[in-house]
Amino acid sequence: RRVCLIDTDPGTDDAIALWLALASPELDLRLVTVAGGNVGLERTLPNARAILGLARSGVPVVAGADRPLLGAFTPETRVHGADGLGGVILPEGPPSAPGIAADAIRDLLRREESVTLIGIGPATNFALALATEPALADRVEEIVLMTGAWAEGNITPSAEFNAWSDPESLGVLLASGRPVTLATLELTAQALVTPARIATLRARGGGVCLDAAARIMEGVPTSRRFDHRGHPLHDPCAVAWLLAPGLFTSRPVHVHVDCGHGPSRGRTVVDRWERTGQAPNARLLETLDAEGFFALLGERLAALP
Ligand code: BDR
Ligand code: CA
């Protein structure tokens, strides 16, 4: 079992990623840290507590950054709604643990020989933890991120939302020297939630978590980019990589994140064709077996309370 922690900004797809991780025996989830992202920290923190509470998980939830390293916080309410969960109301969860995310992350890295960092929001909390005690990076087995895009963005024409929210922090992770795995928009576009897939999920039965996951999926607007056939389930792709790598193909690439202040801020420049001559600093997840992915997701969600 991999010791891991998830840094998140729930977030509709974050909720489903958290439930997938909690339901999966391959992962020993020790900590959930929260940042402002899809909506402000004042919403993402209670959302995270409620998501874990619904699964009757005792994993500690710790509050982190309410803004990026530099610049101002900007939410993304078009996809996730003003409350971050698309209007799906969950019972209030247990209180969060004391302290702040960067300290909790460093404490876990000091205690454990090998920890996998799963990042499904802006990268601020991970960057703060590693930048303030770089030697702890040796304890990081892998950093798996839902972030970036090698073609088009979603929040701007150039940039994917998580990368755009805090490109400086993403740069810290890419320069950490630890193995970084990226689930970009091109990968998550293959995990399209359609009405048929929601119906298949519901048909499994399951408990309150599966029902809430289905309601959350139903509440996310379909995307013009996909001719309104559905919407991509971004964040669970990062978790699924750790559960079933055989569902993916991947290749090593060099990635540069644009930290300029022009129209390409937050763009991940992915050297897929080895034009820069720079050594790879990441593994790009390229293809996903979508049927296998949704079957795994359904099987795992059905096992939760
Ligand atoms: C990413 O941004 C958020 O909207 C989602 O939760 C996901 O982490 C997709 O660009
Ligand atoms: Ca997210």
mmCIF file of N, CA and C in Angstrom, residues 58-168:
data_model
loop_
_atom_site.group_PDB
_atom_site.id
_atom_site.type_symbol
_atom_site.label_atom_id
_atom_site.label_comp_id
_atom_site.label_asym_id
_atom_site.label_seq_id
_atom_site.Cartn_x
_atom_site.Cartn_y
_atom_site.Cartn_z
ATOM 1 N N GLY A 58 -11.631 8.682 8.833
ATOM 2 C CA GLY A 58 -10.983 9.417 9.917
ATOM 3 C C GLY A 58 -9.726 10.146 9.455
ATOM 4 N N VAL A 59 -9.517 10.240 8.152
ATOM 5 C CA VAL A 59 -8.313 10.898 7.634
ATOM 6 C C VAL A 59 -8.357 12.380 7.998
ATOM 7 N N PRO A 60 -7.276 12.920 8.597
ATOM 8 C CA PRO A 60 -7.301 14.339 8.969
ATOM 9 C C PRO A 60 -7.335 15.264 7.755
ATOM 10 N N VAL A 61 -8.119 16.336 7.907
ATOM 11 C CA VAL A 61 -8.229 17.378 6.874
ATOM 12 C C VAL A 61 -7.603 18.637 7.454
ATOM 13 N N VAL A 62 -6.647 19.214 6.741
ATOM 14 C CA VAL A 62 -5.939 20.389 7.256
ATOM 15 C C VAL A 62 -6.034 21.527 6.240
ATOM 16 N N ALA A 63 -6.319 22.708 6.748
ATOM 17 C CA ALA A 63 -6.468 23.888 5.887
ATOM 18 C C ALA A 63 -5.119 24.385 5.409
ATOM 19 N N GLY A 64 -5.100 24.857 4.164
ATOM 20 C CA GLY A 64 -3.858 25.394 3.612
ATOM 21 C C GLY A 64 -4.067 26.762 3.007
ATOM 22 N N ALA A 65 -3.411 26.976 1.879
ATOM 23 C CA ALA A 65 -3.348 28.307 1.272
ATOM 24 C C ALA A 65 -4.705 28.766 0.755
ATOM 25 N N ASP A 66 -5.017 30.020 1.025
ATOM 26 C CA ASP A 66 -6.252 30.582 0.486
ATOM 27 C C ASP A 66 -5.991 31.430 -0.762
ATOM 28 N N ARG A 67 -4.721 31.407 -1.223
ATOM 29 C CA ARG A 67 -4.358 32.173 -2.417
ATOM 30 C C ARG A 67 -3.062 31.593 -2.962
ATOM 31 N N PRO A 68 -2.743 31.914 -4.210
ATOM 32 C CA PRO A 68 -1.488 31.402 -4.768
ATOM 33 C C PRO A 68 -0.282 32.073 -4.124
ATOM 34 N N LEU A 69 0.915 31.534 -4.422
ATOM 35 C CA LEU A 69 2.141 32.127 -3.887
ATOM 36 C C LEU A 69 2.221 33.603 -4.230
ATOM 37 N N LEU A 70 1.912 33.928 -5.476
ATOM 38 C CA LEU A 70 1.968 35.316 -5.929
ATOM 39 C C LEU A 70 0.599 35.685 -6.496
ATOM 40 N N GLY A 71 0.225 36.924 -6.345
ATOM 41 C CA GLY A 71 -0.981 37.397 -7.015
ATOM 42 C C GLY A 71 -2.246 37.052 -6.257
ATOM 43 N N ALA A 72 -3.362 37.255 -6.942
ATOM 44 C CA ALA A 72 -4.670 37.188 -6.288
ATOM 45 C C ALA A 72 -5.353 35.848 -6.538
ATOM 46 N N PHE A 73 -6.297 35.525 -5.673
ATOM 47 C CA PHE A 73 -7.114 34.321 -5.831
ATOM 48 C C PHE A 73 -8.259 34.577 -6.817
ATOM 49 N N THR A 74 -8.492 33.621 -7.728
ATOM 50 C CA THR A 74 -9.614 33.731 -8.679
ATOM 51 C C THR A 74 -10.359 32.407 -8.720
ATOM 52 N N PRO A 75 -11.644 32.385 -8.344
ATOM 53 C CA PRO A 75 -12.382 31.116 -8.337
ATOM 54 C C PRO A 75 -12.852 30.693 -9.736
ATOM 55 N N GLU A 76 -13.400 29.479 -9.819
ATOM 56 C CA GLU A 76 -13.951 28.941 -11.075
ATOM 57 C C GLU A 76 -15.345 28.394 -10.780
ATOM 58 N N THR A 77 -16.331 29.290 -10.753
ATOM 59 C CA THR A 77 -17.666 28.857 -10.337
ATOM 60 C C THR A 77 -18.520 28.366 -11.502
ATOM 61 N N ARG A 78 -18.046 28.536 -12.761
ATOM 62 C CA ARG A 78 -18.882 28.129 -13.899
ATOM 63 C C ARG A 78 -19.108 26.626 -13.913
ATOM 64 N N VAL A 79 -18.069 25.891 -13.512
ATOM 65 C CA VAL A 79 -18.169 24.426 -13.528
ATOM 66 C C VAL A 79 -18.697 23.903 -12.193
ATOM 67 N N HIS A 80 -18.217 24.493 -11.097
ATOM 68 C CA HIS A 80 -18.442 23.898 -9.776
ATOM 69 C C HIS A 80 -19.534 24.588 -8.963
ATOM 70 N N GLY A 81 -20.097 25.684 -9.494
ATOM 71 C CA GLY A 81 -21.122 26.420 -8.758
ATOM 72 C C GLY A 81 -20.501 27.238 -7.636
ATOM 73 N N ALA A 82 -21.314 28.138 -7.057
ATOM 74 C CA ALA A 82 -20.796 29.048 -6.027
ATOM 75 C C ALA A 82 -20.350 28.291 -4.782
ATOM 76 N N ASP A 83 -20.927 27.114 -4.525
ATOM 77 C CA ASP A 83 -20.570 26.352 -3.321
ATOM 78 C C ASP A 83 -19.473 25.318 -3.589
ATOM 79 N N GLY A 84 -19.072 25.152 -4.828
ATOM 80 C CA GLY A 84 -17.992 24.219 -5.165
ATOM 81 C C GLY A 84 -18.463 22.802 -5.437
ATOM 82 N N LEU A 85 -19.683 22.461 -5.028
ATOM 83 C CA LEU A 85 -20.178 21.099 -5.250
ATOM 84 C C LEU A 85 -21.429 21.103 -6.136
ATOM 85 N N GLY A 86 -21.579 22.148 -6.909
ATOM 86 C CA GLY A 86 -22.676 22.206 -7.866
ATOM 87 C C GLY A 86 -24.043 22.168 -7.206
ATOM 88 N N GLY A 87 -24.124 22.688 -5.975
ATOM 89 C CA GLY A 87 -25.418 22.749 -5.294
ATOM 90 C C GLY A 87 -25.796 21.462 -4.557
ATOM 91 N N VAL A 88 -24.978 20.438 -4.622
ATOM 92 C CA VAL A 88 -25.270 19.198 -3.875
ATOM 93 C C VAL A 88 -24.873 19.435 -2.407
ATOM 94 N N ILE A 89 -25.864 19.297 -1.529
ATOM 95 C CA ILE A 89 -25.606 19.595 -0.116
ATOM 96 C C ILE A 89 -25.300 18.293 0.621
ATOM 97 N N LEU A 90 -24.144 18.259 1.271
ATOM 98 C CA LEU A 90 -23.741 17.092 2.061
ATOM 99 C C LEU A 90 -23.844 17.443 3.537
ATOM 100 N N PRO A 91 -24.073 16.451 4.405
ATOM 101 C CA PRO A 91 -24.070 16.728 5.844
ATOM 102 C C PRO A 91 -22.711 17.287 6.273
ATOM 103 N N GLU A 92 -22.729 18.154 7.265
ATOM 104 C CA GLU A 92 -21.470 18.743 7.723
ATOM 105 C C GLU A 92 -20.524 17.647 8.225
ATOM 106 N N GLY A 93 -19.268 17.766 7.891
ATOM 107 C CA GLY A 93 -18.290 16.755 8.290
ATOM 108 C C GLY A 93 -17.658 17.076 9.622
ATOM 109 N N PRO A 94 -16.818 16.178 10.129
ATOM 110 C CA PRO A 94 -16.104 16.437 11.382
ATOM 111 C C PRO A 94 -15.177 17.639 11.236
ATOM 112 N N PRO A 95 -14.778 18.248 12.358
ATOM 113 C CA PRO A 95 -13.909 19.429 12.263
ATOM 114 C C PRO A 95 -12.575 19.102 11.608
ATOM 115 N N SER A 96 -11.934 20.128 11.068
ATOM 116 C CA SER A 96 -10.604 19.902 10.495
ATOM 117 C C SER A 96 -9.586 19.785 11.622
ATOM 118 N N ALA A 97 -8.436 19.202 11.289
ATOM 119 C CA ALA A 97 -7.357 19.064 12.268
ATOM 120 C C ALA A 97 -6.652 20.415 12.401
ATOM 121 N N PRO A 98 -6.037 20.669 13.555
ATOM 122 C CA PRO A 98 -5.358 21.956 13.734
ATOM 123 C C PRO A 98 -4.110 22.067 12.857
ATOM 124 N N GLY A 99 -3.592 23.269 12.760
ATOM 125 C CA GLY A 99 -2.351 23.487 12.019
ATOM 126 C C GLY A 99 -2.615 23.921 10.593
ATOM 127 N N ILE A 100 -1.522 24.034 9.838
ATOM 128 C CA ILE A 100 -1.668 24.429 8.441
ATOM 129 C C ILE A 100 -1.046 23.370 7.534
ATOM 130 N N ALA A 101 -1.512 23.376 6.299
ATOM 131 C CA ALA A 101 -1.200 22.289 5.365
ATOM 132 C C ALA A 101 0.297 22.059 5.192
ATOM 133 N N ALA A 102 1.056 23.121 4.940
ATOM 134 C CA ALA A 102 2.490 22.912 4.646
ATOM 135 C C ALA A 102 3.188 22.222 5.816
ATOM 136 N N ASP A 103 2.823 22.592 7.058
ATOM 137 C CA ASP A 103 3.420 21.934 8.233
ATOM 138 C C ASP A 103 3.001 20.463 8.293
ATOM 139 N N ALA A 104 1.725 20.203 8.042
ATOM 140 C CA ALA A 104 1.225 18.823 8.110
ATOM 141 C C ALA A 104 1.889 17.957 7.045
ATOM 142 N N ILE A 105 2.116 18.519 5.870
ATOM 143 C CA ILE A 105 2.783 17.770 4.789
ATOM 144 C C ILE A 105 4.222 17.451 5.198
ATOM 145 N N ARG A 106 4.925 18.448 5.711
ATOM 146 C CA ARG A 106 6.312 18.201 6.147
ATOM 147 C C ARG A 106 6.357 17.179 7.275
ATOM 148 N N ASP A 107 5.413 17.259 8.219
ATOM 149 C CA ASP A 107 5.388 16.278 9.323
ATOM 150 C C ASP A 107 5.228 14.861 8.781
ATOM 151 N N LEU A 108 4.332 14.697 7.819
ATOM 152 C CA LEU A 108 4.127 13.357 7.250
ATOM 153 C C LEU A 108 5.397 12.882 6.550
ATOM 154 N N LEU A 109 6.062 13.767 5.828
ATOM 155 C CA LEU A 109 7.300 13.387 5.129
ATOM 156 C C LEU A 109 8.416 13.052 6.123
ATOM 157 N N ARG A 110 8.422 13.705 7.268
ATOM 158 C CA ARG A 110 9.441 13.374 8.281
ATOM 159 C C ARG A 110 9.172 12.003 8.884
ATOM 160 N N ARG A 111 7.886 11.667 9.043
ATOM 161 C CA ARG A 111 7.515 10.401 9.701
ATOM 162 C C ARG A 111 7.679 9.195 8.785
ATOM 163 N N GLU A 112 7.455 9.382 7.470
ATOM 164 C CA GLU A 112 7.380 8.252 6.538
ATOM 165 C C GLU A 112 8.557 8.276 5.574
ATOM 166 N N GLU A 113 9.059 7.099 5.260
ATOM 167 C CA GLU A 113 10.170 6.972 4.321
ATOM 168 C C GLU A 113 9.786 7.382 2.910
ATOM 169 N N SER A 114 8.531 7.090 2.553
ATOM 170 C CA SER A 114 8.146 7.198 1.155
ATOM 171 C C SER A 114 6.666 7.592 1.061
ATOM 172 N N VAL A 115 6.420 8.746 0.500
ATOM 173 C CA VAL A 115 5.044 9.274 0.434
ATOM 174 C C VAL A 115 4.746 9.717 -1.002
ATOM 175 N N THR A 116 3.579 9.361 -1.489
ATOM 176 C CA THR A 116 3.125 9.828 -2.800
ATOM 177 C C THR A 116 2.225 11.038 -2.608
ATOM 178 N N LEU A 117 2.541 12.121 -3.308
ATOM 179 C CA LEU A 117 1.746 13.352 -3.230
ATOM 180 C C LEU A 117 0.792 13.381 -4.418
ATOM 181 N N ILE A 118 -0.481 13.482 -4.126
ATOM 182 C CA ILE A 118 -1.488 13.565 -5.188
ATOM 183 C C ILE A 118 -2.074 14.974 -5.138
ATOM 184 N N GLY A 119 -1.899 15.732 -6.204
ATOM 185 C CA GLY A 119 -2.360 17.115 -6.224
ATOM 186 C C GLY A 119 -3.452 17.304 -7.256
ATOM 187 N N ILE A 120 -4.626 17.746 -6.787
ATOM 188 C CA ILE A 120 -5.763 17.904 -7.706
ATOM 189 C C ILE A 120 -6.352 19.308 -7.618
ATOM 190 N N GLY A 121 -5.524 20.244 -7.166
ATOM 191 C CA GLY A 121 -5.905 21.649 -7.140
ATOM 192 C C GLY A 121 -4.671 22.476 -7.470
ATOM 193 N N PRO A 122 -4.698 23.773 -7.185
ATOM 194 C CA PRO A 122 -3.491 24.576 -7.338
ATOM 195 C C PRO A 122 -2.360 23.991 -6.476
ATOM 196 N N ALA A 123 -1.107 24.122 -6.931
ATOM 197 C CA ALA A 123 0.005 23.386 -6.303
ATOM 198 C C ALA A 123 0.599 24.091 -5.088
ATOM 199 N N THR A 124 -0.043 25.128 -4.580
ATOM 200 C CA THR A 124 0.548 25.999 -3.553
ATOM 201 C C THR A 124 0.996 25.251 -2.296
ATOM 202 N N ASN A 125 0.157 24.391 -1.748
ATOM 203 C CA ASN A 125 0.506 23.738 -0.474
ATOM 204 C C ASN A 125 1.736 22.843 -0.621
ATOM 205 N N PHE A 126 1.807 22.080 -1.704
ATOM 206 C CA PHE A 126 2.979 21.223 -1.927
ATOM 207 C C PHE A 126 4.229 22.077 -2.102
ATOM 208 N N ALA A 127 4.104 23.164 -2.865
ATOM 209 C CA ALA A 127 5.270 24.007 -3.124
ATOM 210 C C ALA A 127 5.772 24.638 -1.821
ATOM 211 N N LEU A 128 4.847 25.116 -0.989
ATOM 212 C CA LEU A 128 5.257 25.703 0.289
ATOM 213 C C LEU A 128 5.985 24.671 1.141
ATOM 214 N N ALA A 129 5.453 23.451 1.186
ATOM 215 C CA ALA A 129 6.074 22.407 2.021
ATOM 216 C C ALA A 129 7.475 22.078 1.522
ATOM 217 N N LEU A 130 7.633 21.892 0.224
ATOM 218 C CA LEU A 130 8.928 21.452 -0.300
ATOM 219 C C LEU A 130 9.938 22.593 -0.379
ATOM 220 N N ALA A 131 9.455 23.802 -0.651
ATOM 221 C CA ALA A 131 10.395 24.922 -0.774
ATOM 222 C C ALA A 131 10.974 25.312 0.576
ATOM 223 N N THR A 132 10.233 25.056 1.647
ATOM 224 C CA THR A 132 10.718 25.466 2.964
ATOM 225 C C THR A 132 11.608 24.404 3.607
ATOM 226 N N GLU A 133 11.597 23.175 3.094
ATOM 227 C CA GLU A 133 12.513 22.141 3.609
ATOM 228 C C GLU A 133 12.837 21.189 2.453
ATOM 229 N N PRO A 134 13.662 21.636 1.515
ATOM 230 C CA PRO A 134 13.886 20.874 0.281
ATOM 231 C C PRO A 134 14.408 19.461 0.520
ATOM 232 N N ALA A 135 15.135 19.229 1.619
ATOM 233 C CA ALA A 135 15.685 17.890 1.861
ATOM 234 C C ALA A 135 14.584 16.847 1.986
ATOM 235 N N LEU A 136 13.388 17.280 2.386
ATOM 236 C CA LEU A 136 12.280 16.325 2.542
ATOM 237 C C LEU A 136 11.811 15.762 1.206
ATOM 238 N N ALA A 137 12.215 16.381 0.111
ATOM 239 C CA ALA A 137 11.817 15.862 -1.206
ATOM 240 C C ALA A 137 12.294 14.424 -1.391
ATOM 241 N N ASP A 138 13.380 14.053 -0.705
ATOM 242 C CA ASP A 138 13.878 12.674 -0.810
ATOM 243 C C ASP A 138 12.841 11.653 -0.366
ATOM 244 N N ARG A 139 11.922 12.080 0.472
ATOM 245 C CA ARG A 139 10.886 11.160 0.965
ATOM 246 C C ARG A 139 9.711 11.028 -0.002
ATOM 247 N N VAL A 140 9.714 11.844 -1.041
ATOM 248 C CA VAL A 140 8.583 11.833 -1.977
ATOM 249 C C VAL A 140 8.812 10.751 -3.029
ATOM 250 N N GLU A 141 7.907 9.784 -3.066
ATOM 251 C CA GLU A 141 8.049 8.701 -4.035
ATOM 252 C C GLU A 141 7.653 9.179 -5.427
ATOM 253 N N GLU A 142 6.532 9.882 -5.497
ATOM 254 C CA GLU A 142 6.006 10.343 -6.793
ATOM 255 C C GLU A 142 5.072 11.508 -6.507
ATOM 256 N N ILE A 143 5.022 12.459 -7.436
ATOM 257 C CA ILE A 143 4.059 13.558 -7.345
ATOM 258 C C ILE A 143 3.111 13.393 -8.535
ATOM 259 N N VAL A 144 1.868 13.096 -8.257
ATOM 260 C CA VAL A 144 0.895 12.882 -9.331
ATOM 261 C C VAL A 144 -0.055 14.076 -9.340
ATOM 262 N N LEU A 145 -0.120 14.751 -10.457
ATOM 263 C CA LEU A 145 -0.905 15.980 -10.519
ATOM 264 C C LEU A 145 -1.929 15.942 -11.635
ATOM 265 N N MET A 146 -3.158 16.368 -11.327
ATOM 266 C CA MET A 146 -4.058 16.753 -12.409
ATOM 267 C C MET A 146 -3.759 18.218 -12.661
ATOM 268 N N THR A 147 -3.067 18.476 -13.740
ATOM 269 C CA THR A 147 -2.723 19.861 -14.071
ATOM 270 C C THR A 147 -2.246 19.941 -15.505
ATOM 271 N N GLY A 148 -2.377 21.118 -16.075
ATOM 272 C CA GLY A 148 -1.761 21.406 -17.360
ATOM 273 C C GLY A 148 -2.532 20.905 -18.565
ATOM 274 N N ALA A 149 -1.998 21.284 -19.698
ATOM 275 C CA ALA A 149 -2.560 20.891 -20.997
ATOM 276 C C ALA A 149 -1.451 21.085 -22.012
ATOM 277 N N TRP A 150 -1.292 20.176 -22.944
ATOM 278 C CA TRP A 150 -0.232 20.406 -23.952
ATOM 279 C C TRP A 150 -0.780 21.099 -25.195
ATOM 280 N N ALA A 151 -2.105 21.148 -25.336
ATOM 281 C CA ALA A 151 -2.678 21.850 -26.497
ATOM 282 C C ALA A 151 -3.384 23.113 -26.008
ATOM 283 N N GLU A 152 -4.668 23.016 -25.739
ATOM 284 C CA GLU A 152 -5.428 24.195 -25.316
ATOM 285 C C GLU A 152 -5.710 24.156 -23.826
ATOM 286 N N GLY A 153 -5.968 25.318 -23.259
ATOM 287 C CA GLY A 153 -6.367 25.388 -21.865
ATOM 288 C C GLY A 153 -7.875 25.305 -21.697
ATOM 289 N N ASN A 154 -8.323 25.457 -20.442
ATOM 290 C CA ASN A 154 -9.771 25.547 -20.193
ATOM 291 C C ASN A 154 -10.152 26.857 -19.505
ATOM 292 N N ILE A 155 -9.254 27.395 -18.671
ATOM 293 C CA ILE A 155 -9.598 28.670 -18.021
ATOM 294 C C ILE A 155 -9.196 29.843 -18.916
ATOM 295 N N THR A 156 -8.121 29.681 -19.675
ATOM 296 C CA THR A 156 -7.756 30.626 -20.740
ATOM 297 C C THR A 156 -7.465 29.780 -21.979
ATOM 298 N N PRO A 157 -7.346 30.405 -23.145
ATOM 299 C CA PRO A 157 -7.006 29.602 -24.328
ATOM 300 C C PRO A 157 -5.697 28.840 -24.149
ATOM 301 N N SER A 158 -4.807 29.358 -23.297
ATOM 302 C CA SER A 158 -3.481 28.742 -23.125
ATOM 303 C C SER A 158 -3.397 27.778 -21.957
ATOM 304 N N ALA A 159 -4.143 28.021 -20.885
ATOM 305 C CA ALA A 159 -3.813 27.375 -19.614
ATOM 306 C C ALA A 159 -4.978 26.600 -19.001
ATOM 307 N N GLU A 160 -4.601 25.511 -18.401
ATOM 308 C CA GLU A 160 -5.527 24.698 -17.589
ATOM 309 C C GLU A 160 -5.679 25.375 -16.228
ATOM 310 N N PHE A 161 -6.825 25.187 -15.581
ATOM 311 C CA PHE A 161 -7.149 25.941 -14.362
ATOM 312 C C PHE A 161 -6.143 25.767 -13.227
ATOM 313 N N ASN A 162 -5.770 24.525 -12.873
ATOM 314 C CA ASN A 162 -4.877 24.342 -11.717
ATOM 315 C C ASN A 162 -3.507 24.968 -11.978
ATOM 316 N N ALA A 163 -2.985 24.784 -13.194
ATOM 317 C CA ALA A 163 -1.673 25.353 -13.534
ATOM 318 C C ALA A 163 -1.746 26.878 -13.541
ATOM 319 N N TRP A 164 -2.821 27.398 -14.082
ATOM 320 C CA TRP A 164 -3.012 28.853 -14.179
ATOM 321 C C TRP A 164 -3.206 29.477 -12.798
ATOM 322 N N SER A 165 -3.821 28.726 -11.886
ATOM 323 C CA SER A 165 -4.105 29.269 -10.547
ATOM 324 C C SER A 165 -2.832 29.576 -9.790
ATOM 325 N N ASP A 166 -1.780 28.774 -9.988
ATOM 326 C CA ASP A 166 -0.520 29.026 -9.291
ATOM 327 C C ASP A 166 0.650 28.429 -10.083
ATOM 328 N N PRO A 167 1.010 29.065 -11.186
ATOM 329 C CA PRO A 167 2.096 28.512 -12.004
ATOM 330 C C PRO A 167 3.433 28.489 -11.292
ATOM 331 N N GLU A 168 3.702 29.479 -10.432
ATOM 332 C CA GLU A 168 4.992 29.486 -9.724
ATOM 333 C C GLU A 168 5.125 28.231 -8.872
#
